[in-house]
Amino acid sequence: MPSANVPKDARHQPAGWAPVPSSDVSRRTFNPIRDVLSRPVQPLSTPKSTNEPISLSIGDPTVFGNFKTHPVVVEAVEEAVRSFSFNGYPPSVGVPQAREAVARKYTHPQAPLTANDVVMASGCSGAVEMAIGVLCSEGQNILLPRPGFCLYNTVAGSRNVETRLYNLVAERNWEVDIAHMESLIDQNTAAILINNPSNPCGSNFTKAHLNAILAVCDRHRIPLISDEIYADMVFSGQVFTSTATLTSTVPILTLGGLAKQWLIPGWRIGWILIHDRNDAFAHVRQGLFALSTLINGPCAPIQAAIPRIFADVPEDYLPALNAQLESHARILEAELAKAPGLEVITPQGAMYVMVKLDLDSFKDIDSDADFCHKLKWEESVEILPGECFAYPGTVRLVITPPKDKLHAAASRIAAFCERHSR
């Protein structure tokens, strides 16, 4: 009989087990935003704020409840769920009526689409993972924007794909430094990725600039990944252009989803639009199908709601949303422009404001990370340092909190800058 002195659970544990190592892929996977937000605030010698915390860090428009999706969106999902028709496994590439609806919405005379050109994904993040995964093999390289959304680096790094970062120029409202982009290309370059409108920059490229990027792809025969999750989300005086409508030669994977425009990031529905040119993507199509089988497709009832969402949400919904977002952006732009040491780059769309720091104007702040850490401790305002986007010396602010919180946050940031200025 087992000894009564040995704990019952211990009797069933093998002796001598060494720690089980995690995989190479998991050790290569690093998301700087999640890392920064998970760090505890280290105590400082300055007084700790007792103010209510205000977070301007995560690009989730639903956090404060002031941005809500249209009721039709909710009704469409209820209808799909109550039909009992979408409780089984969907086709891995997507529910047919969802693929058809996405193709109808985004087809263009210069970039025609059919349902067969649409692959559904688990959010636009899932689309990013599939697009990089299908075009890039281990040991190859991909060109990514700097500053840029850190998930691109996370996905590429986890797959042992080298990332080469091309510069965006703040003084030109974050346009690509085309010469720098082109200088990074070699025989191992598998793809170029752009994000327009941009997270974190809040910028929107002109047709002329998109054509300059496409010319680089054409010269070097390199396919393009165009992340357009913020498609059509631009401010007054701006026009959004989908990259694929400007070329008949460059093969493009356009990425999108429901998260931002329809204010439902938690529903995790994205897609890839395959803009093939001269059958250059014949193998890529097969590869995307293979990758889609890893999760056997995203949530079927949400996919099934897409046709009604696209058909029945009123046409004035998006202009009203863009106007609301712009009014929020202008609050931060106007109020932060008064603070010493800050240079606000005027946002043109999306949900973000990028601010350059003049670190020389502060007496005791030595980096963007130091700025954000001290701000959170002293003012209870959380923003992201530029290090998250491979662009030190800047900070990113999300514009979606309610206006009273934006005013409060901007006031606290201005007071913080005054207190630390030389």
PDB file of N, CA, C and O in Angstrom, residues 218-251:
ATOM      1  N   ASP A 218       6.951  46.217 -59.624  1.00  0.00           N
ATOM      2  CA  ASP A 218       6.997  45.808 -61.023  1.00  0.00           C
ATOM      3  C   ASP A 218       8.438  45.628 -61.505  1.00  0.00           C
ATOM      4  O   ASP A 218       8.761  44.648 -62.189  1.00  0.00           O
ATOM      5  N   ARG A 219       9.307  46.570 -61.132  1.00  0.00           N
ATOM      6  CA  ARG A 219      10.697  46.499 -61.589  1.00  0.00           C
ATOM      7  C   ARG A 219      11.390  45.234 -61.091  1.00  0.00           C
ATOM      8  O   ARG A 219      12.211  44.646 -61.794  1.00  0.00           O
ATOM      9  N   HIS A 220      11.051  44.834 -59.872  1.00  0.00           N
ATOM     10  CA  HIS A 220      11.761  43.718 -59.250  1.00  0.00           C
ATOM     11  C   HIS A 220      10.935  42.433 -59.217  1.00  0.00           C
ATOM     12  O   HIS A 220      11.388  41.429 -58.674  1.00  0.00           O
ATOM     13  N   ARG A 221       9.737  42.475 -59.786  1.00  0.00           N
ATOM     14  CA  ARG A 221       8.848  41.303 -59.833  1.00  0.00           C
ATOM     15  C   ARG A 221       8.608  40.734 -58.428  1.00  0.00           C
ATOM     16  O   ARG A 221       8.787  39.538 -58.190  1.00  0.00           O
ATOM     17  N   ILE A 222       8.211  41.621 -57.531  1.00  0.00           N
ATOM     18  CA  ILE A 222       7.954  41.234 -56.146  1.00  0.00           C
ATOM     19  C   ILE A 222       6.477  41.467 -55.840  1.00  0.00           C
ATOM     20  O   ILE A 222       5.958  42.573 -56.050  1.00  0.00           O
ATOM     21  N   PRO A 223       5.759  40.451 -55.349  1.00  0.00           N
ATOM     22  CA  PRO A 223       4.337  40.632 -55.026  1.00  0.00           C
ATOM     23  C   PRO A 223       4.155  41.564 -53.832  1.00  0.00           C
ATOM     24  O   PRO A 223       5.055  41.736 -52.998  1.00  0.00           O
ATOM     25  N   LEU A 224       2.966  42.142 -53.767  1.00  0.00           N
ATOM     26  CA  LEU A 224       2.642  43.124 -52.728  1.00  0.00           C
ATOM     27  C   LEU A 224       1.551  42.587 -51.814  1.00  0.00           C
ATOM     28  O   LEU A 224       0.571  41.992 -52.280  1.00  0.00           O
ATOM     29  N   ILE A 225       1.735  42.785 -50.516  1.00  0.00           N
ATOM     30  CA  ILE A 225       0.665  42.603 -49.539  1.00  0.00           C
ATOM     31  C   ILE A 225       0.183  43.990 -49.152  1.00  0.00           C
ATOM     32  O   ILE A 225       0.972  44.805 -48.655  1.00  0.00           O
ATOM     33  N   SER A 226      -1.087  44.277 -49.374  1.00  0.00           N
ATOM     34  CA  SER A 226      -1.647  45.589 -49.056  1.00  0.00           C
ATOM     35  C   SER A 226      -2.662  45.434 -47.927  1.00  0.00           C
ATOM     36  O   SER A 226      -3.777  44.950 -48.141  1.00  0.00           O
ATOM     37  N   ASP A 227      -2.266  45.810 -46.715  1.00  0.00           N
ATOM     38  CA  ASP A 227      -3.148  45.728 -45.553  1.00  0.00           C
ATOM     39  C   ASP A 227      -4.062  46.944 -45.570  1.00  0.00           C
ATOM     40  O   ASP A 227      -3.620  48.071 -45.308  1.00  0.00           O
ATOM     41  N   GLU A 228      -5.338  46.698 -45.865  1.00  0.00           N
ATOM     42  CA  GLU A 228      -6.318  47.781 -45.994  1.00  0.00           C
ATOM     43  C   GLU A 228      -7.458  47.598 -44.995  1.00  0.00           C
ATOM     44  O   GLU A 228      -8.630  47.836 -45.306  1.00  0.00           O
ATOM     45  N   ILE A 229      -7.110  47.215 -43.766  1.00  0.00           N
ATOM     46  CA  ILE A 229      -8.134  47.037 -42.739  1.00  0.00           C
ATOM     47  C   ILE A 229      -8.851  48.357 -42.451  1.00  0.00           C
ATOM     48  O   ILE A 229     -10.006  48.353 -42.024  1.00  0.00           O
ATOM     49  N   TYR A 230      -8.190  49.490 -42.711  1.00  0.00           N
ATOM     50  CA  TYR A 230      -8.831  50.800 -42.512  1.00  0.00           C
ATOM     51  C   TYR A 230      -9.316  51.395 -43.844  1.00  0.00           C
ATOM     52  O   TYR A 230      -9.439  52.617 -43.970  1.00  0.00           O
ATOM     53  N   ALA A 231      -9.617  50.548 -44.812  1.00  0.00           N
ATOM     54  CA  ALA A 231     -10.105  51.017 -46.107  1.00  0.00           C
ATOM     55  C   ALA A 231     -11.285  51.962 -45.936  1.00  0.00           C
ATOM     56  O   ALA A 231     -12.208  51.701 -45.149  1.00  0.00           O
ATOM     57  N   ASP A 232     -11.245  53.087 -46.653  1.00  0.00           N
ATOM     58  CA  ASP A 232     -12.322  54.085 -46.684  1.00  0.00           C
ATOM     59  C   ASP A 232     -12.470  54.863 -45.385  1.00  0.00           C
ATOM     60  O   ASP A 232     -13.359  55.718 -45.288  1.00  0.00           O
ATOM     61  N   MET A 233     -11.632  54.610 -44.396  1.00  0.00           N
ATOM     62  CA  MET A 233     -11.720  55.330 -43.130  1.00  0.00           C
ATOM     63  C   MET A 233     -10.737  56.506 -43.156  1.00  0.00           C
ATOM     64  O   MET A 233      -9.669  56.487 -42.533  1.00  0.00           O
ATOM     65  N   VAL A 234     -11.116  57.541 -43.925  1.00  0.00           N
ATOM     66  CA  VAL A 234     -10.268  58.720 -44.087  1.00  0.00           C
ATOM     67  C   VAL A 234     -11.056  59.968 -43.750  1.00  0.00           C
ATOM     68  O   VAL A 234     -12.293  59.966 -43.719  1.00  0.00           O
ATOM     69  N   PHE A 235     -10.316  61.041 -43.484  1.00  0.00           N
ATOM     70  CA  PHE A 235     -10.917  62.279 -43.004  1.00  0.00           C
ATOM     71  C   PHE A 235     -11.182  63.247 -44.158  1.00  0.00           C
ATOM     72  O   PHE A 235     -10.851  62.970 -45.316  1.00  0.00           O
ATOM     73  N   SER A 236     -11.793  64.382 -43.839  1.00  0.00           N
ATOM     74  CA  SER A 236     -12.197  65.356 -44.853  1.00  0.00           C
ATOM     75  C   SER A 236     -10.989  65.769 -45.687  1.00  0.00           C
ATOM     76  O   SER A 236      -9.890  65.980 -45.175  1.00  0.00           O
ATOM     77  N   GLY A 237     -11.229  65.866 -47.001  1.00  0.00           N
ATOM     78  CA  GLY A 237     -10.171  66.241 -47.922  1.00  0.00           C
ATOM     79  C   GLY A 237      -9.321  65.088 -48.402  1.00  0.00           C
ATOM     80  O   GLY A 237      -8.462  65.262 -49.274  1.00  0.00           O
ATOM     81  N   GLN A 238      -9.564  63.879 -47.854  1.00  0.00           N
ATOM     82  CA  GLN A 238      -8.791  62.706 -48.230  1.00  0.00           C
ATOM     83  C   GLN A 238      -9.640  61.749 -49.069  1.00  0.00           C
ATOM     84  O   GLN A 238     -10.853  61.658 -48.872  1.00  0.00           O
ATOM     85  N   VAL A 239      -8.989  61.036 -49.975  1.00  0.00           N
ATOM     86  CA  VAL A 239      -9.640  60.008 -50.783  1.00  0.00           C
ATOM     87  C   VAL A 239      -8.829  58.723 -50.633  1.00  0.00           C
ATOM     88  O   VAL A 239      -7.614  58.727 -50.861  1.00  0.00           O
ATOM     89  N   PHE A 240      -9.504  57.656 -50.247  1.00  0.00           N
ATOM     90  CA  PHE A 240      -8.818  56.371 -50.156  1.00  0.00           C
ATOM     91  C   PHE A 240      -8.823  55.676 -51.506  1.00  0.00           C
ATOM     92  O   PHE A 240      -9.838  55.658 -52.209  1.00  0.00           O
ATOM     93  N   THR A 241      -7.691  55.092 -51.870  1.00  0.00           N
ATOM     94  CA  THR A 241      -7.566  54.316 -53.095  1.00  0.00           C
ATOM     95  C   THR A 241      -7.036  52.935 -52.753  1.00  0.00           C
ATOM     96  O   THR A 241      -5.981  52.814 -52.115  1.00  0.00           O
ATOM     97  N   SER A 242      -7.752  51.907 -53.171  1.00  0.00           N
ATOM     98  CA  SER A 242      -7.253  50.553 -52.982  1.00  0.00           C
ATOM     99  C   SER A 242      -6.134  50.287 -53.976  1.00  0.00           C
ATOM    100  O   SER A 242      -6.277  50.537 -55.178  1.00  0.00           O
ATOM    101  N   THR A 243      -5.022  49.804 -53.486  1.00  0.00           N
ATOM    102  CA  THR A 243      -3.818  49.670 -54.303  1.00  0.00           C
ATOM    103  C   THR A 243      -4.049  48.836 -55.561  1.00  0.00           C
ATOM    104  O   THR A 243      -3.523  49.155 -56.635  1.00  0.00           O
ATOM    105  N   ALA A 244      -4.835  47.781 -55.441  1.00  0.00           N
ATOM    106  CA  ALA A 244      -5.010  46.854 -56.561  1.00  0.00           C
ATOM    107  C   ALA A 244      -5.693  47.498 -57.759  1.00  0.00           C
ATOM    108  O   ALA A 244      -5.573  46.992 -58.885  1.00  0.00           O
ATOM    109  N   THR A 245      -6.400  48.610 -57.547  1.00  0.00           N
ATOM    110  CA  THR A 245      -7.093  49.261 -58.665  1.00  0.00           C
ATOM    111  C   THR A 245      -6.146  50.033 -59.570  1.00  0.00           C
ATOM    112  O   THR A 245      -6.569  50.541 -60.613  1.00  0.00           O
ATOM    113  N   LEU A 246      -4.873  50.117 -59.197  1.00  0.00           N
ATOM    114  CA  LEU A 246      -3.930  50.967 -59.933  1.00  0.00           C
ATOM    115  C   LEU A 246      -2.952  50.178 -60.796  1.00  0.00           C
ATOM    116  O   LEU A 246      -2.081  50.769 -61.426  1.00  0.00           O
ATOM    117  N   THR A 247      -3.069  48.851 -60.824  1.00  0.00           N
ATOM    118  CA  THR A 247      -2.108  48.063 -61.588  1.00  0.00           C
ATOM    119  C   THR A 247      -2.788  46.906 -62.303  1.00  0.00           C
ATOM    120  O   THR A 247      -3.763  46.341 -61.792  1.00  0.00           O
ATOM    121  N   SER A 248      -2.265  46.568 -63.450  1.00  0.00           N
ATOM    122  CA  SER A 248      -2.733  45.373 -64.162  1.00  0.00           C
ATOM    123  C   SER A 248      -1.640  44.321 -64.223  1.00  0.00           C
ATOM    124  O   SER A 248      -1.804  43.293 -64.873  1.00  0.00           O
ATOM    125  N   THR A 249      -0.521  44.595 -63.536  1.00  0.00           N
ATOM    126  CA  THR A 249       0.616  43.675 -63.632  1.00  0.00           C
ATOM    127  C   THR A 249       1.060  43.117 -62.277  1.00  0.00           C
ATOM    128  O   THR A 249       1.445  41.947 -62.199  1.00  0.00           O
ATOM    129  N   VAL A 250       1.048  43.919 -61.221  1.00  0.00           N
ATOM    130  CA  VAL A 250       1.581  43.473 -59.931  1.00  0.00           C
ATOM    131  C   VAL A 250       0.563  42.591 -59.215  1.00  0.00           C
ATOM    132  O   VAL A 250      -0.569  43.019 -58.977  1.00  0.00           O
ATOM    133  N   PRO A 251       0.922  41.357 -58.859  1.00  0.00           N
ATOM    134  CA  PRO A 251      -0.002  40.521 -58.081  1.00  0.00           C
ATOM    135  C   PRO A 251      -0.058  41.010 -56.631  1.00  0.00           C
ATOM    136  O   PRO A 251       0.983  41.279 -56.020  1.00  0.00           O
TER     137      PRO A 251
END
